[in-house]
XYZ file of C-alpha atoms in Angstrom:
509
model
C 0.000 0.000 0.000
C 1.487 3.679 -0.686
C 0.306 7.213 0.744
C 0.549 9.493 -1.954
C 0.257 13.446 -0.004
C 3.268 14.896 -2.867
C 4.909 15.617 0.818
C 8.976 15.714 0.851
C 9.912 12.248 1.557
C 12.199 12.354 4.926
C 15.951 11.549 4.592
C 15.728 7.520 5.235
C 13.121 7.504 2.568
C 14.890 9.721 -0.023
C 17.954 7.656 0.687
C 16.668 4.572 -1.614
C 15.619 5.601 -4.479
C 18.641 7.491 -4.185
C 21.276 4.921 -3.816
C 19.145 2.605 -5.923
C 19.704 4.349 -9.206
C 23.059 6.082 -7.971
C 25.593 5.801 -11.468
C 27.614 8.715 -10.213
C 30.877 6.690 -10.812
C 31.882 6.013 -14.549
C 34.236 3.283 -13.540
C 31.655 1.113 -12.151
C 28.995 1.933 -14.860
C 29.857 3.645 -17.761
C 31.036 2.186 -21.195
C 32.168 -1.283 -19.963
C 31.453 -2.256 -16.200
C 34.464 -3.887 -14.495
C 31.835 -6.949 -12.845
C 29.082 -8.975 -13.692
C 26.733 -9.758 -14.858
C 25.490 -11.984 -12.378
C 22.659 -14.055 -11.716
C 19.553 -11.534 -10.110
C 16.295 -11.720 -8.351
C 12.942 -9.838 -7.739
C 10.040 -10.953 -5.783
C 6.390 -11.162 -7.762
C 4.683 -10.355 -4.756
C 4.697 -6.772 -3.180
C 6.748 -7.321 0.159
C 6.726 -10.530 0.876
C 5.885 -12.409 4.460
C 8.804 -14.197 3.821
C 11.139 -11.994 3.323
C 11.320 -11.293 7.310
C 11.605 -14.995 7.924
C 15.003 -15.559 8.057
C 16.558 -19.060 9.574
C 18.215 -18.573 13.355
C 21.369 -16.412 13.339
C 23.854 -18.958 13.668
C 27.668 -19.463 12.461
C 26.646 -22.276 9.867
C 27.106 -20.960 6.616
C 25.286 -24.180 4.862
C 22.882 -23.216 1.959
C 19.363 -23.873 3.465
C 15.952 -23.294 1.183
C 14.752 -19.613 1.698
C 11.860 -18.116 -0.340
C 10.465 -18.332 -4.119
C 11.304 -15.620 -6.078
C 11.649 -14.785 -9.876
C 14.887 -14.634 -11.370
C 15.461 -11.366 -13.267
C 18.322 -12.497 -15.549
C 21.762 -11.825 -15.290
C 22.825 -7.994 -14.526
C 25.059 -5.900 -12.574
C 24.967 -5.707 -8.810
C 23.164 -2.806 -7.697
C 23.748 -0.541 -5.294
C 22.494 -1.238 -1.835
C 21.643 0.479 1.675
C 21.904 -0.061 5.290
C 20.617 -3.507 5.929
C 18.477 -3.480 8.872
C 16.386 -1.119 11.780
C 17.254 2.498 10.554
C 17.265 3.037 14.195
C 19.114 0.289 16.005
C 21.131 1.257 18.567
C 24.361 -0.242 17.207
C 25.610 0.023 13.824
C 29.028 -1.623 12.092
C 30.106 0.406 9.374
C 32.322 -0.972 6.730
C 33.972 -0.012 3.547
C 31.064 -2.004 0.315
C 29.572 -4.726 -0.251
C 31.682 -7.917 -1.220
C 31.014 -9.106 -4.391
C 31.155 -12.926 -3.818
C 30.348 -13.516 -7.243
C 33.778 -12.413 -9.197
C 35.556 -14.931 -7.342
C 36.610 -18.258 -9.354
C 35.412 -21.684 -7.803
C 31.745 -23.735 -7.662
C 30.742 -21.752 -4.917
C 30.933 -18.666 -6.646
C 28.761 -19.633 -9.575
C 25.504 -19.812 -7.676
C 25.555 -16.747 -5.538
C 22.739 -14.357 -7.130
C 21.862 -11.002 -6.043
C 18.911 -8.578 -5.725
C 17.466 -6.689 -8.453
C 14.239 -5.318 -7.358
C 11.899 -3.621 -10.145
C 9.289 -2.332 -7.399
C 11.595 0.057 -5.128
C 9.380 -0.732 -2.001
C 10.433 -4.544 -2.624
C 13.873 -3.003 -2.455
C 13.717 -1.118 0.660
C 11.799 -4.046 2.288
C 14.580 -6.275 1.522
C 17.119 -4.332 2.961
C 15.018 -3.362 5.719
C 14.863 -7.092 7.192
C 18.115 -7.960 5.700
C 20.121 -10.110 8.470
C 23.463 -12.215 7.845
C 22.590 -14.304 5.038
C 23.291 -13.794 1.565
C 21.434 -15.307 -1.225
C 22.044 -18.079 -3.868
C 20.576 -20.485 -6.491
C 20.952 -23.773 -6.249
C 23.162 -25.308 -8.012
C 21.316 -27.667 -10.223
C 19.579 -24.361 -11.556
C 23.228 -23.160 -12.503
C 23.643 -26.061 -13.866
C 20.513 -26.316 -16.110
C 21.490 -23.023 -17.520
C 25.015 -23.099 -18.966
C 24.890 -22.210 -22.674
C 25.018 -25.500 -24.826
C 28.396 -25.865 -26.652
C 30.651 -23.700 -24.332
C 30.872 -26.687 -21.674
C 34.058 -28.377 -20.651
C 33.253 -32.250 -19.860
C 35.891 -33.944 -18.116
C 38.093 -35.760 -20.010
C 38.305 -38.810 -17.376
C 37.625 -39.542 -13.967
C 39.484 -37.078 -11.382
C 39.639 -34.144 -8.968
C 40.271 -30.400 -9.668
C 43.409 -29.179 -8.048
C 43.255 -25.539 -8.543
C 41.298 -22.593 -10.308
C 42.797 -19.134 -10.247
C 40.841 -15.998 -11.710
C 42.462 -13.127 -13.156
C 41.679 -9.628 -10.771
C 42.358 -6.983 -13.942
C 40.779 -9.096 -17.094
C 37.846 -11.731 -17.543
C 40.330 -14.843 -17.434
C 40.270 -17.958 -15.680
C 43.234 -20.818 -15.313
C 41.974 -24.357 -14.003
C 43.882 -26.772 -13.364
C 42.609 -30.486 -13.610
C 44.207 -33.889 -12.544
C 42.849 -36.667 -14.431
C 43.307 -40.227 -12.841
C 45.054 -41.889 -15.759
C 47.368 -38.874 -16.688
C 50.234 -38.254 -15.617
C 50.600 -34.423 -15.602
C 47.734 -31.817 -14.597
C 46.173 -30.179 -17.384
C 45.250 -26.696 -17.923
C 42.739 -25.359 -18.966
C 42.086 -21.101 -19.534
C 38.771 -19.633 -20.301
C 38.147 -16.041 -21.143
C 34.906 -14.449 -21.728
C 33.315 -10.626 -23.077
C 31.821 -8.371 -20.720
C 28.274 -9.199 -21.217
C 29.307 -13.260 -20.760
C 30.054 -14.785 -17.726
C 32.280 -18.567 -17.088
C 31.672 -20.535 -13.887
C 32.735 -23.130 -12.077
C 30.820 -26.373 -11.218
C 32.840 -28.389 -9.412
C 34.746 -27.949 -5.995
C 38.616 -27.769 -6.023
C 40.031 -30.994 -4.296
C 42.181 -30.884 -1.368
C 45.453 -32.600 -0.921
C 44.647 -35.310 0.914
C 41.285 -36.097 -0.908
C 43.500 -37.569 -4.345
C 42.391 -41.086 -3.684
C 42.552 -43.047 -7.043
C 39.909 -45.363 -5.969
C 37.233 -41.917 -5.297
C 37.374 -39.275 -7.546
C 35.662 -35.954 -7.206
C 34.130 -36.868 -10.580
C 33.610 -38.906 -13.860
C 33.830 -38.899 -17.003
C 32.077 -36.372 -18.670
C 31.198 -34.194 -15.811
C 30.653 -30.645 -16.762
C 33.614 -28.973 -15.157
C 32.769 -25.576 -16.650
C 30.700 -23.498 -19.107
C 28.979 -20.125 -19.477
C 26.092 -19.548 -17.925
C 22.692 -17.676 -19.072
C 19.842 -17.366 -16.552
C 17.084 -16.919 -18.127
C 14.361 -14.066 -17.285
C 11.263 -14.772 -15.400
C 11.766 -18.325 -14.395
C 10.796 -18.954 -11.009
C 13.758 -19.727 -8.710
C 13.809 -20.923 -5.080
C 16.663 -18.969 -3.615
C 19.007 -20.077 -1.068
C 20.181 -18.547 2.198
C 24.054 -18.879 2.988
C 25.415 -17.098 6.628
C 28.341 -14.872 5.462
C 31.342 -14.520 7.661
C 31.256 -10.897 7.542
C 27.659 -10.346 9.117
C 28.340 -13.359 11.306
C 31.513 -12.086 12.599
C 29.545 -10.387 15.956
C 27.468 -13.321 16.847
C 30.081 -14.368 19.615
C 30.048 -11.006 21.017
C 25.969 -10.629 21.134
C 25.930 -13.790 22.687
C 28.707 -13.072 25.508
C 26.919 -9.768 26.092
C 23.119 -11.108 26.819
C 25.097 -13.588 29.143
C 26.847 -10.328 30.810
C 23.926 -8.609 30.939
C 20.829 -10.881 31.970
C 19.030 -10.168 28.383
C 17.377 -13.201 27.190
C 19.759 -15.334 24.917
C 18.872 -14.948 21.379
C 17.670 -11.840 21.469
C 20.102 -9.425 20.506
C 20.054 -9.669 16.655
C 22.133 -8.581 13.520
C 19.606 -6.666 11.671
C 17.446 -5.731 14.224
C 19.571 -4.521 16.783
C 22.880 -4.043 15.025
C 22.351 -2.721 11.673
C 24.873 -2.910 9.012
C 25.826 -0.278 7.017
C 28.450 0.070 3.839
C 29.986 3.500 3.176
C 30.182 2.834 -0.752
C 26.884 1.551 -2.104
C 28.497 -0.673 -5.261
C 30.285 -3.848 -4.597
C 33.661 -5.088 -5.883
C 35.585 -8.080 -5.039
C 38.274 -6.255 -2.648
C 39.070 -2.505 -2.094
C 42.667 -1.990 -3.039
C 44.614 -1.286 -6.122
C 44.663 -5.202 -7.139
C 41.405 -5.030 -8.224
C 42.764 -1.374 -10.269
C 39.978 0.421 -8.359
C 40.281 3.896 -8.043
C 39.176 3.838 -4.295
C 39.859 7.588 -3.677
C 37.932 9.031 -6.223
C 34.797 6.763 -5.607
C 34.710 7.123 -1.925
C 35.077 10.957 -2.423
C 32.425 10.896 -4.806
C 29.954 8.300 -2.874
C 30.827 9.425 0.883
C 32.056 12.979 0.129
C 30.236 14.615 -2.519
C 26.861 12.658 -2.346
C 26.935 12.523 1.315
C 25.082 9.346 2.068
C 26.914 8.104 4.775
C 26.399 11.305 7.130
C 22.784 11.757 5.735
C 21.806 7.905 7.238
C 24.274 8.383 10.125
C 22.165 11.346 11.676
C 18.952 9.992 10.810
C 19.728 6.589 12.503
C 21.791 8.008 15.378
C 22.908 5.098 16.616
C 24.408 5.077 20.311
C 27.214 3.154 19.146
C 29.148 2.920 16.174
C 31.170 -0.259 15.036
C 34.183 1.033 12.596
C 35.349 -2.259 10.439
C 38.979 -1.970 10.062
C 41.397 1.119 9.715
C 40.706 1.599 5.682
C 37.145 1.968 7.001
C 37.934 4.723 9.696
C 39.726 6.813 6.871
C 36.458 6.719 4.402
C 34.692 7.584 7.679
C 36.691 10.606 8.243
C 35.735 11.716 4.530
C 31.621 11.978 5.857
C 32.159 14.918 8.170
C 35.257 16.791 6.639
C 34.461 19.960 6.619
C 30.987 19.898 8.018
C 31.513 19.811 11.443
C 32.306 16.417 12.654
C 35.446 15.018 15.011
C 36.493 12.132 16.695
C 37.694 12.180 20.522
C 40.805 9.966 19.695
C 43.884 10.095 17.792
C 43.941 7.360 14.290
C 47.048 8.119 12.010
C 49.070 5.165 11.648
C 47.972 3.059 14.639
C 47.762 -0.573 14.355
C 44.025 -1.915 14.041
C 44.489 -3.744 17.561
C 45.808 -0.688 19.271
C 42.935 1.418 18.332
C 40.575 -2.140 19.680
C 41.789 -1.876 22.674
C 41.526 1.722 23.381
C 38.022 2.294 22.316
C 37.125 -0.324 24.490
C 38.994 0.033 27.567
C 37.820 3.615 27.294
C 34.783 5.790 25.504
C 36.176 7.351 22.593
C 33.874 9.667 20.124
C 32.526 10.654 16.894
C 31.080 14.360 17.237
C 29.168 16.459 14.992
C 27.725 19.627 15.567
C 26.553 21.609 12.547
C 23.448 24.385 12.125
C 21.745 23.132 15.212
C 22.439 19.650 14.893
C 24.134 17.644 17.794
C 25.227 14.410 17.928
C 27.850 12.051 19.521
C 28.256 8.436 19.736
C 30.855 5.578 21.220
C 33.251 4.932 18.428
C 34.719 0.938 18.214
C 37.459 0.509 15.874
C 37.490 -3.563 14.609
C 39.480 -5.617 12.763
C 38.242 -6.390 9.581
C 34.901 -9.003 9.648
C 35.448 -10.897 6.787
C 38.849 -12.852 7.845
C 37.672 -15.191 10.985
C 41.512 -15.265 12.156
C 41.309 -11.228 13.153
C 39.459 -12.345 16.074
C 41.112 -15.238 17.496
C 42.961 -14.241 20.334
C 46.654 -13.483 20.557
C 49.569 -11.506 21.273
C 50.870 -8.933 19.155
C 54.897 -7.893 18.120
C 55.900 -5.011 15.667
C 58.845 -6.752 13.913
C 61.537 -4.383 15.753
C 59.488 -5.667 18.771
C 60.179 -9.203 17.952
C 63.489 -9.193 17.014
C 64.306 -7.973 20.772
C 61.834 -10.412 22.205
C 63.901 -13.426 20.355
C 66.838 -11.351 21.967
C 65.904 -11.278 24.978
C 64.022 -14.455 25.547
C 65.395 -17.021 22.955
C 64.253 -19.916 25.006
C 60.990 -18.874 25.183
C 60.894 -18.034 21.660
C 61.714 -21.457 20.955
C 59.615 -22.987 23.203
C 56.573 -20.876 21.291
C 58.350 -21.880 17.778
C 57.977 -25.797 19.037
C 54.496 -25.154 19.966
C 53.627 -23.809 16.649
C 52.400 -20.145 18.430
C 54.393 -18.052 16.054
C 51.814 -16.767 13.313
C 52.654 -15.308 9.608
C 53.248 -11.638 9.583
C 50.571 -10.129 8.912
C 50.387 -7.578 6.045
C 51.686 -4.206 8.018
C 54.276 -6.761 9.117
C 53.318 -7.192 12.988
C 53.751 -10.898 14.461
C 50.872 -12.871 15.907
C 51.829 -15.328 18.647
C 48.385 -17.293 19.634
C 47.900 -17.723 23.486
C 44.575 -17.836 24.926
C 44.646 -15.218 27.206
C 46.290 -15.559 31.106
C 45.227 -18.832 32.009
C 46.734 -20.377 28.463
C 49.352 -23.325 30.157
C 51.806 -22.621 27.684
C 52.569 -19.923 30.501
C 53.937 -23.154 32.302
C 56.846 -23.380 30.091
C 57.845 -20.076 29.507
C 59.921 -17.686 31.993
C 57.851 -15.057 34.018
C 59.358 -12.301 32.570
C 58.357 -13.407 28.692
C 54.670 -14.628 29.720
C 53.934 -11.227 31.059
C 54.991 -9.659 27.700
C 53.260 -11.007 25.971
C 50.736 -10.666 28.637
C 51.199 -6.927 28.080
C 50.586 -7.370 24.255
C 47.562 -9.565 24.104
C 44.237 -8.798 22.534
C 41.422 -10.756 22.136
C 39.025 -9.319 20.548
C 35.787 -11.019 21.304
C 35.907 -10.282 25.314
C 37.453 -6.716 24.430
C 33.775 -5.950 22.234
C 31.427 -7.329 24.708
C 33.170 -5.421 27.639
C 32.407 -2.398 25.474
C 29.007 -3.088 25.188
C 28.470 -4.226 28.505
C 29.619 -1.140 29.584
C 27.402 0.870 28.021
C 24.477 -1.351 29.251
C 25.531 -1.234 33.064
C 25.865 2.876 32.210
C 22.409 2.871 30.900
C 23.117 3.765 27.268
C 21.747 0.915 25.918
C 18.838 -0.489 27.813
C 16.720 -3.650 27.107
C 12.965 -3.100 25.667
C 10.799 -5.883 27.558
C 7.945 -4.684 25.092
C 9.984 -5.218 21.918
C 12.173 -7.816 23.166
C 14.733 -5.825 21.631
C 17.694 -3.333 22.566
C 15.696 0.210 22.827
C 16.068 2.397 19.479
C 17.906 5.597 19.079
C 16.463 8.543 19.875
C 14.397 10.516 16.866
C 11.403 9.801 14.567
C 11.523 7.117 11.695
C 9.221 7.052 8.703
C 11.161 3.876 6.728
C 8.495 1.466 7.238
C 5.251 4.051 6.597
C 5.480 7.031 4.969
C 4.063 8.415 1.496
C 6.352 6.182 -1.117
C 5.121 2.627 0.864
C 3.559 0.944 4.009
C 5.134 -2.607 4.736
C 2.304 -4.283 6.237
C 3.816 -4.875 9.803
C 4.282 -1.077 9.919
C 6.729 -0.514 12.682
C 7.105 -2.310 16.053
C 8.983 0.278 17.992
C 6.468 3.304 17.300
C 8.954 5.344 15.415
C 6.604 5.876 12.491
């Protein structure tokens, strides 16, 4: 149902028809698009009961049956908004959306995206988006790969590696056939408007067993795909890491605080915001992106992110990795905004544990308008081994901990402690936090070192938000069954462009 007064639609609603058809940036859609296409949806049905439906928010990232929908061919990805509440009182803020898709490998082939031709079915979506991300399944990929551009296996055997190009439309797999010797390659490129997946999984070391290979003869390894318009599809749901990657902490801090377990949500309570509407595979100049000029243009120029920031006013606000605090900086330069702490060059882990061992800031005051919430700077969600607690060693650090303590660094080298350095060259060494009984056989001196330099990020998160229960800044709706919303009116579920039928349970509309 829509309302149709010829009223000024208020900022939240404005925002998505705004992002929606945003083309501002040539590089992404101009002449030839870098991506895609990829496999879309729509729903037939003006917003959908079973769109809010979602499975329980778990860590399982299994495909599991979702909801029908119609498939609406094979396009680019388009733009999208904050997924969730407009005015939960936590929001993560990250850099754009990963585009899953690009990548090379089976998996990749049958992730599909929204494509919405009904801009209420769009804003619905993203309204009750949690952490799943859709997909087809893959006998529908399968049905659908253009007739003469397959590649059938040759002979029985396993897939040992595919690799994808990340500046042309080129992939290299590599294929072990049972009764050949060497591996054979084989390279597929494709025009912009085509796309070439990937059926089958790539084996694993260990699973090369002569006597079970990961397929036959005649297998379709490969091929391009074309999904037809208006076919009805039955779309999958698939937890990604990235929206998963708070689950632990939600979980920790209803068992800090007394709340109910379970009912502290992604979506409803923690919405999830991305500072650049368009989505690429990565954000950094292997992918030949020219991430200045689009996050000038889409954070800067067309000032979303500040526009949704001081409409939601969330209480607290989750920054996603240092790359994502820099963009962040771009929404308020020059109009007012500041944040209570200093950010140039600091390690990701140093700038963890400071805004949660104490309240640090975003400000903004600008003609009449005041706002401030908690800042917490994160690692980056989408790599699981950011959060798995551990001590942490510039390499100038290092080197005069293997001075001073060569025992112990051996002892921690025989233990298999000592991590990779990671890409701004610090060293992880894993321990478990103060009780770890590796302590046991290391000197006193060494286990409070690294002591001194441990983080784990998990505990460090809830504390923060624990905090700011016990201090009364977020408080627990009995009513809602939800964390209490940020302060201000709301108009995203009713208002004069749509009404979802549930209207809004918090009374903000």
């Amino acid at each position: 149902m829509k309302k149709n007064s010829g009223s000024p639609l208020p900022v939240e609603v404005a925002l998505v028809p705004a992002v929606k058809s945003c083309r501002a940036c040539p590089w992404f859609w101009q002449d030839i698009p870098p991506y895609g296409p990829f496999p879309a949806f729509d729903w037939k049905a003006s917003c959908p009961e079973a769109a809010r439906r979602h499975l329980p928010q778990t860590q399982d990232k299994n495909p599991v049956q979702w909801m029908e929908a119609v498939s609406a061919g094979e396009k680019p990805v388009e733009p999208a908004v904050l997924r969730g509440c407009r005015k939960a009182p936590i929001m993560t803020i990250g850099i754009n959306p990963n585009m899953t898709a690009y990548f090379a490998g089976n998996i990749a082939a049958c992730w599909c995206y929204p494509s919405f031709s009904d801009t209420a079915n769009y804003a619905y979506y993203y309204r009750h988006a949690t952490i799943f991300q859709e997909s087809l399944h893959p006998d529908v990929v399968k049905k659908y790969i253009i007739r003469g551009t397959e590649l059938k296996a040759e002979d029985d055997g396993w897939i040992v590696a595919c690799e994808r190009g990340s500046s042309h439309r080129w992939i290299d797999l590599t294929v072990r056939y049972k009764n050949t010797e060497q591996p054979v390659h084989y390279e597929f490129t494709w025009m912009p408007a085509e796309r070439t997946v990937i059926l089958e999984p790539v084996s694993k070391e260990k699973e090369f067993d002569p006597d079970k290979p990961a397929f036959i003869k005649g297998t379709v390894l490969a091929g391009k795909l074309n999904l037809p318009q208006g076919i009805r599809v039955k779309l999958m749901e698939n937890g990604s890491g990235y929206y998963q990657r708070l689950l632990p902490v939600l979980r920790n801090f209803e068992k800090a605080t007394g709340i109910e377990n379970n009912s502290v949500m992604m979506g409803e309570d923690v919405a999830m915001y991305d500072m650049v509407g368009c989505a690429s595979p990565g954000w950094s100049s292997k992918y030949d992106i020219p991430c200045d000029r689009i996050s000038d243009q889409c954070v800067h120029t067309k000032n979303y992110v500040l526009s949704q920031l001081l409409q939601s006013r969330p209480k607290i606000i989750i920054i996603v990795s240092t790359s994502s605090l820099a963009m962040f900086g771009q929404s308020f330069k020059d109009s007012g905004g500041s944040l209570s702490f200093a950010t140039e060059g600091r390690d990701v882990y140093d700038l963890l544990n400071e805004t949660c061992r104490r309240r640090c800031y975003f400000e903004y005051k600008n003609a009449g308008t005041d706002y401030r919430a908690r800042i917490i700077v994160t690692p980056h969600f989408s790599y699981a081994e950011n959060f798995v607690p551990h001590a942490r060693f510039s390499s100038d650090a290092w080197n005069g901990f293997l001075s001073e303590f060569p025992h112990d660094a051996a002892v921690l080298e025989q233990e298999n402690r000592i991590g990779t350095p990671t890409r701004n060259s610090m060293i992880p060494v894993g321990i478990t936090g103060p009780s770890d009984p590796i302590q046991e056989q290391l000197g006193y001196s060494a286990w409070q070192l690294l002591l001194a330099r441990f983080y784990d990020p998990n505990a460090l998160i809830t504390s923060a938000l624990t905090e700011e229960f016990k201090n009364g800044n977020l408080f627990f709706d009995m009513k809602t069954g939800h964390l209490e919303r940020s302060s201000g009116r709301c108009a995203f579920c009713a208002n004069d462009a749509w009404q979802f039928p549930e209207g809004c349970p918090y009374g903000k509309c």
